[in-house]
XYZ file of C-alpha atoms in Angstrom:
479
model
C 79.858 104.991 37.308
C 78.079 105.114 40.695
C 78.684 102.010 42.756
C 75.480 100.527 44.123
C 75.310 100.288 47.914
C 75.454 96.708 49.081
C 72.278 95.521 50.763
C 72.786 94.931 54.477
C 72.510 91.368 55.730
C 70.004 90.432 58.472
C 72.843 90.203 60.987
C 74.170 93.651 60.137
C 70.666 95.114 60.343
C 70.229 93.459 63.750
C 73.559 94.913 64.920
C 72.450 98.391 63.847
C 69.199 97.933 65.738
C 70.482 96.421 68.975
C 74.115 97.395 69.574
C 75.027 100.834 70.927
C 77.983 102.503 69.264
C 79.437 105.472 71.127
C 80.273 107.659 68.150
C 82.644 110.589 67.809
C 80.936 113.860 68.648
C 82.739 115.438 65.706
C 80.581 113.420 63.291
C 77.559 115.036 61.697
C 78.145 118.545 63.069
C 76.094 121.031 61.087
C 77.506 124.329 59.846
C 75.510 126.040 62.613
C 77.046 123.670 65.169
C 80.552 124.456 63.951
C 79.942 128.187 64.269
C 78.434 127.816 67.749
C 81.284 125.482 68.795
C 83.846 128.143 67.914
C 81.937 130.870 69.745
C 81.639 128.778 72.907
C 85.287 127.743 72.908
C 86.638 131.220 72.151
C 84.664 132.566 75.099
C 85.768 129.678 77.268
C 89.453 130.276 76.519
C 89.027 133.866 77.652
C 87.157 132.720 80.780
C 89.870 130.330 81.995
C 92.642 132.749 81.017
C 91.242 135.554 83.188
C 89.427 133.463 85.815
C 92.380 131.957 87.683
C 90.709 132.046 91.113
C 87.204 131.510 92.431
C 86.895 135.258 93.156
C 87.835 136.154 89.589
C 85.463 133.550 88.134
C 82.624 134.839 90.312
C 83.226 138.421 89.195
C 83.429 137.496 85.510
C 80.216 135.449 85.849
C 78.362 138.403 87.374
C 79.556 140.704 84.598
C 78.324 138.215 81.987
C 74.991 137.843 83.795
C 74.419 141.589 84.030
C 75.172 141.951 80.318
C 72.423 139.351 79.701
C 69.839 141.260 81.753
C 70.272 139.707 85.202
C 69.921 141.967 88.243
C 71.093 141.445 91.800
C 68.775 140.196 94.521
C 69.141 143.592 96.228
C 67.578 145.274 93.189
C 64.545 142.991 93.412
C 64.297 143.505 97.159
C 63.932 147.241 96.479
C 61.158 146.492 93.975
C 59.567 144.134 96.506
C 58.601 141.289 94.214
C 59.736 138.776 91.593
C 57.519 137.887 88.631
C 57.867 135.234 85.894
C 60.726 136.004 83.533
C 62.772 137.959 86.071
C 66.490 137.192 86.089
C 68.195 137.267 89.468
C 71.736 136.687 90.685
C 73.302 136.486 94.120
C 77.002 136.512 94.962
C 78.098 135.132 98.321
C 81.354 136.282 99.949
C 82.643 137.148 96.451
C 83.294 133.423 95.854
C 79.988 131.702 95.074
C 77.249 132.694 92.640
C 73.634 131.594 92.227
C 71.526 132.634 89.225
C 67.759 132.226 88.811
C 65.202 132.851 86.092
C 61.692 132.872 87.573
C 59.338 130.495 85.789
C 55.669 130.878 84.941
C 54.905 127.702 86.899
C 54.918 127.716 90.702
C 58.354 127.212 92.191
C 56.734 124.658 94.494
C 56.658 122.330 91.478
C 60.443 122.327 91.410
C 63.355 123.919 89.588
C 65.779 122.796 86.920
C 69.209 123.238 88.486
C 72.711 122.955 87.053
C 75.427 123.108 89.702
C 79.179 123.442 89.113
C 82.152 124.689 91.117
C 84.678 127.430 90.364
C 87.502 126.585 92.761
C 90.442 124.512 91.518
C 93.513 122.759 92.986
C 96.293 125.240 93.700
C 98.902 126.400 96.194
C 97.935 128.885 98.907
C 100.432 131.074 100.743
C 100.810 130.275 104.426
C 99.899 133.070 106.907
C 103.613 133.803 107.495
C 105.023 132.888 104.086
C 108.152 135.007 103.573
C 111.578 133.793 104.617
C 115.204 134.002 103.495
C 117.663 131.129 103.170
C 121.136 131.178 101.604
C 120.549 134.623 100.104
C 117.305 133.613 98.389
C 113.800 134.717 99.390
C 110.881 132.278 99.373
C 107.151 132.074 100.044
C 105.958 129.009 101.959
C 102.794 127.397 100.579
C 100.082 124.933 101.575
C 98.467 123.013 98.720
C 94.690 123.154 98.236
C 92.846 120.128 96.856
C 94.236 116.996 95.267
C 97.487 117.638 93.403
C 100.560 115.745 92.290
C 103.222 117.866 93.936
C 105.854 117.257 91.271
C 103.556 118.917 88.697
C 104.157 122.271 90.371
C 107.953 122.511 90.200
C 109.948 124.262 87.440
C 106.933 125.887 85.779
C 106.089 129.628 85.652
C 103.679 130.532 88.425
C 101.524 133.596 89.053
C 100.191 135.104 92.271
C 96.563 136.201 92.657
C 94.489 137.165 95.635
C 93.206 139.654 98.149
C 94.968 141.350 101.054
C 93.109 143.025 103.928
C 95.322 145.572 105.681
C 95.187 146.598 109.326
C 93.116 149.705 108.539
C 90.575 147.578 106.648
C 91.710 148.561 103.171
C 91.384 145.708 100.669
C 93.951 145.205 97.915
C 93.585 142.862 94.947
C 96.852 141.409 93.688
C 97.564 139.832 90.316
C 101.145 139.389 89.180
C 102.689 137.012 86.673
C 100.105 136.966 83.872
C 101.260 139.848 81.658
C 104.278 139.501 79.381
C 106.127 142.332 81.145
C 105.482 140.997 84.654
C 107.778 138.666 86.593
C 106.677 135.127 87.389
C 107.565 132.836 90.270
C 108.910 129.299 90.437
C 109.475 126.259 92.645
C 112.851 124.667 92.012
C 113.782 121.006 91.548
C 117.029 119.038 91.578
C 119.043 118.504 88.440
C 119.319 114.861 87.247
C 123.005 114.721 88.218
C 122.142 115.148 91.909
C 118.867 113.247 91.989
C 120.033 109.731 92.747
C 118.473 109.732 96.220
C 115.346 111.550 95.083
C 114.863 109.058 92.232
C 114.666 106.131 94.656
C 111.628 107.610 96.400
C 108.003 107.036 95.486
C 106.550 109.679 93.188
C 104.431 111.133 95.990
C 107.499 111.464 98.223
C 110.014 112.959 95.778
C 108.529 116.430 96.286
C 107.043 117.116 99.723
C 104.358 119.550 100.760
C 106.822 121.515 102.861
C 109.160 121.557 99.857
C 106.744 123.560 97.695
C 108.468 126.847 98.450
C 108.137 129.604 95.892
C 111.271 131.542 94.989
C 110.429 135.258 95.010
C 113.769 137.081 94.906
C 117.532 137.088 95.301
C 118.696 140.721 95.415
C 119.547 142.122 98.884
C 118.635 145.554 100.183
C 121.418 147.967 99.227
C 122.949 148.548 102.646
C 125.726 146.739 104.450
C 125.217 144.896 107.730
C 121.493 144.342 107.132
C 120.457 140.866 108.211
C 118.185 139.016 105.771
C 118.660 141.732 103.196
C 116.893 139.808 100.436
C 113.769 139.409 102.568
C 113.903 143.118 103.438
C 114.176 144.022 99.765
C 111.087 141.923 98.968
C 109.164 143.623 101.762
C 110.305 146.993 100.412
C 108.934 146.058 96.993
C 105.505 144.952 98.257
C 105.284 148.018 100.511
C 106.040 150.406 97.670
C 103.708 148.640 95.224
C 100.842 147.583 97.496
C 101.383 149.413 100.799
C 101.792 146.046 102.546
C 103.844 145.187 105.611
C 104.767 141.622 106.598
C 101.897 141.296 109.072
C 99.411 141.871 106.235
C 100.188 138.401 104.868
C 98.353 137.015 107.901
C 95.087 138.587 106.724
C 95.441 137.733 103.046
C 94.186 135.106 100.624
C 96.958 134.695 98.079
C 96.844 131.834 95.594
C 99.681 130.472 93.464
C 98.492 129.264 90.053
C 100.110 128.443 86.713
C 101.003 131.592 84.799
C 99.721 132.240 81.309
C 96.523 131.894 79.293
C 94.617 128.873 78.116
C 95.780 127.615 74.729
C 94.533 125.736 71.696
C 96.178 122.305 71.572
C 97.037 120.157 68.559
C 97.721 120.898 64.896
C 93.949 120.939 64.408
C 93.363 123.105 67.521
C 90.699 120.591 68.556
C 91.565 120.675 72.269
C 91.736 123.388 74.911
C 94.644 123.267 77.338
C 94.831 125.284 80.512
C 94.592 125.502 84.277
C 91.428 125.058 86.351
C 89.267 123.267 83.796
C 88.027 121.100 86.658
C 85.464 122.499 87.034
C 85.412 125.741 85.074
C 84.629 123.782 81.902
C 81.235 123.025 83.432
C 80.854 126.386 85.173
C 81.251 128.326 81.931
C 78.977 126.118 79.830
C 76.294 126.076 82.558
C 76.523 129.850 82.818
C 76.184 130.276 79.053
C 73.246 127.846 79.040
C 71.178 129.846 81.546
C 72.106 133.165 79.935
C 70.476 131.852 76.749
C 67.080 131.259 78.439
C 63.997 133.485 78.305
C 60.625 133.154 80.056
C 60.841 129.501 81.152
C 57.981 127.442 82.501
C 60.021 126.026 85.376
C 62.199 128.274 87.497
C 65.798 127.789 86.379
C 68.901 127.900 88.534
C 72.653 127.682 88.034
C 74.980 127.312 91.037
C 78.665 128.200 90.843
C 80.012 127.013 94.179
C 83.341 127.222 95.980
C 85.344 124.740 98.071
C 84.396 121.558 96.172
C 88.046 120.510 95.915
C 88.308 120.336 99.715
C 84.974 118.658 100.416
C 82.547 121.588 99.842
C 83.057 122.812 103.408
C 83.086 126.443 104.547
C 80.357 129.016 104.118
C 80.874 129.254 100.344
C 80.788 125.484 99.795
C 77.702 123.395 99.104
C 77.812 121.930 102.608
C 76.738 125.368 103.864
C 73.243 126.841 103.575
C 73.987 129.652 101.135
C 71.975 127.936 98.382
C 69.037 127.191 100.676
C 69.091 130.807 101.874
C 69.112 132.029 98.271
C 66.020 129.994 97.409
C 64.290 131.272 100.558
C 64.869 134.845 99.395
C 63.392 134.058 95.972
C 60.301 132.395 97.471
C 59.748 135.352 99.796
C 59.792 137.822 96.881
C 57.408 135.590 94.917
C 54.833 136.242 97.657
C 54.180 132.563 98.340
C 52.297 131.716 101.521
C 53.838 129.133 103.843
C 57.353 129.751 102.426
C 58.963 127.057 104.585
C 56.736 124.334 103.176
C 57.047 125.820 99.689
C 60.823 125.525 99.818
C 60.638 121.884 100.893
C 58.228 121.123 98.059
C 60.452 122.996 95.633
C 63.507 120.933 96.560
C 61.629 117.623 96.525
C 60.317 118.278 93.008
C 63.508 119.758 91.572
C 65.887 118.086 89.146
C 69.591 118.796 89.043
C 72.613 118.153 86.892
C 75.763 118.046 88.998
C 77.982 119.603 86.362
C 81.449 118.215 86.949
C 84.231 116.730 84.874
C 85.542 113.171 84.830
C 88.758 111.446 83.818
C 88.934 110.344 80.189
C 90.804 107.313 78.895
C 94.450 108.208 78.254
C 96.215 105.829 75.816
C 99.531 106.677 77.481
C 98.316 105.100 80.737
C 96.568 101.779 80.187
C 94.760 99.770 82.819
C 93.173 102.665 84.685
C 89.646 102.138 83.344
C 87.192 99.415 82.467
C 87.169 100.406 78.805
C 83.613 99.166 78.248
C 82.400 101.678 80.827
C 84.951 104.460 80.436
C 84.540 108.026 79.149
C 86.461 108.948 76.006
C 87.745 112.265 74.717
C 85.697 113.541 71.773
C 82.650 111.351 72.332
C 80.421 113.940 73.930
C 79.127 114.815 77.365
C 79.560 112.084 80.007
C 76.688 110.908 82.189
C 78.008 109.408 85.415
C 75.256 107.529 87.220
C 77.389 107.282 90.333
C 80.705 108.411 91.746
C 82.147 107.625 95.126
C 84.755 104.917 95.611
C 85.207 101.365 96.896
C 81.638 100.173 96.462
C 80.125 103.565 95.556
C 80.853 104.966 99.015
C 79.900 108.630 99.177
C 77.932 108.408 95.934
C 74.588 109.848 94.915
C 73.808 106.939 92.494
C 71.086 108.441 90.294
C 67.832 106.569 89.725
C 67.170 104.902 86.385
C 64.065 107.019 85.757
C 66.011 110.285 85.862
C 68.893 108.902 83.800
C 66.350 107.712 81.253
C 64.702 111.119 81.151
C 68.058 112.780 80.519
C 68.843 110.228 77.810
C 65.696 111.251 75.930
C 66.322 114.957 76.506
C 69.827 114.761 75.078
C 68.812 112.583 72.135
C 65.937 114.903 71.237
C 68.311 117.899 71.301
C 70.953 116.194 69.155
C 73.482 116.083 71.995
C 76.149 113.383 71.697
C 76.517 111.652 75.066
C 78.260 108.685 76.641
C 78.204 106.858 79.962
C 81.322 106.744 82.083
C 82.887 105.788 85.399
C 85.875 107.471 87.035
C 88.342 104.595 86.783
C 88.346 100.891 87.654
C 86.196 99.732 90.539
C 89.000 99.176 93.045
C 91.247 101.916 91.677
C 89.257 105.030 90.951
C 86.471 107.082 92.392
C 85.808 110.663 93.324
C 83.202 113.003 94.674
C 81.123 115.912 93.395
C 78.394 118.085 94.896
C 75.724 115.613 93.691
C 75.126 113.863 97.010
C 74.753 117.185 98.857
C 71.873 118.385 96.687
C 70.342 114.904 96.672
C 69.899 115.228 100.442
C 67.048 117.648 99.706
C 65.188 114.825 97.933
C 65.686 116.033 94.365
C 66.884 113.863 91.475
C 70.564 114.503 90.696
C 72.859 113.191 87.951
C 76.563 113.908 87.382
C 77.104 115.249 83.897
C 80.175 116.866 82.289
C 83.123 116.449 79.910
C 86.059 114.068 80.212
C 89.494 115.599 80.794
C 93.051 114.445 80.284
C 95.727 115.380 82.860
C 92.950 116.173 85.332
C 94.054 118.103 88.453
C 97.305 119.099 86.768
C 98.438 122.673 86.010
C 97.556 122.113 82.326
C 94.414 120.060 81.778
C 92.986 119.126 78.374
C 89.386 119.090 77.158
C 87.988 118.412 73.698
C 86.297 121.406 72.147
C 83.460 119.259 70.842
C 82.858 117.781 74.307
C 82.721 121.281 75.751
C 80.193 122.258 73.103
C 78.079 119.178 73.829
C 78.072 120.177 77.506
C 76.675 123.563 76.577
C 74.030 121.972 74.344
C 73.204 119.403 77.023
C 72.810 121.893 79.861
C 70.767 124.151 77.593
C 68.477 121.272 76.604
C 67.984 120.329 80.249
C 67.064 123.902 81.187
C 64.726 124.116 78.181
C 62.568 121.215 79.431
C 59.029 122.027 80.556
């Protein structure tokens, strides 16, 4: 016997009409959604497993773009023009990437831009890193970006980067990722000897100068050699890479967690891995523009460097590499008065600052205003403002643009939520949003919520990642 559905009361009907319920993004997924979700997340796992540095992410992004029909700016400069539908990429200093698809409408009417960053918190080797102490060899490091130092001890670590030798030869180094390769480690005290350490504040128990990477313990096989372990390490790097100690001074070597990204949970509903801030957004933005063809507006995706240290340097958004890229595009479009055209373009553009935020963690209560907090599994997060202590350093998007995005996401079936990064007097953080807003364009922060953000093993919901892809794609699809 089929039970008849109870008729809703006036109050219940009014609740349904007036009260917003932030639903789980897992609800109502179609079979097509489930297939696409798996494809996106399988590709993403591969991306974060092989893209451990900004250089590696930039190279992988270019390879993906070329496979989708994008050509370098230099190719179009040889042709001498850009026409609607052309797909262009630029790579700057091997660390920042900008991709464009030329629209049928004039670029002076603005672009649709999604901007993310591909750098992540890490440890960098100091210029003179190698030393020996008590028959052990170490590398000295300097941390990059906001980290909790105690996260980085007693875990397997890998070494990636680029060395420029005296003769100008460039060597790429990657060691610690393959099963047959050694890894590195930073040691910590055992509990039996930690009484003094345990009395210190968490941010003082492990110091920056204490983040020294153990790299060897076997001395060079000859008596009366001082610092024989150090010499043996130098012998190894010379035989393998042709390096001498002075070459460390002209190197960029990054220490990152070893190993691939992993599925997390019995249901494999989460992705765990290093560098998901902000490669979760970089990958989904990249996939979103690769899916576009012949747009009306010119489309752009920015994959920037240096966000974790304030977006400074010539590969960060504080520099003019993006502005220069747009100038090159306008020149090849044959537009008269290119300087004015670029100003008009920026003023009329719209941008999603694609960056992650901190989700509510039930293990740590009191960090968020739960009525205005982002939750894992409830879709892409729109953050109207960031900054800290009274929105200082924030873009603070206008209601009109937030409203436009609300309609865009709803029309595309994208599950979204609003969210702040922590309590008013506790949290806060910055993205590249305010930098692009200086051009006069509308900008809104938009990305997934993470758990264990800025740690060596961050967590993101697979459905939130998928909703980011759908959201960025819907934004780029707008006319």
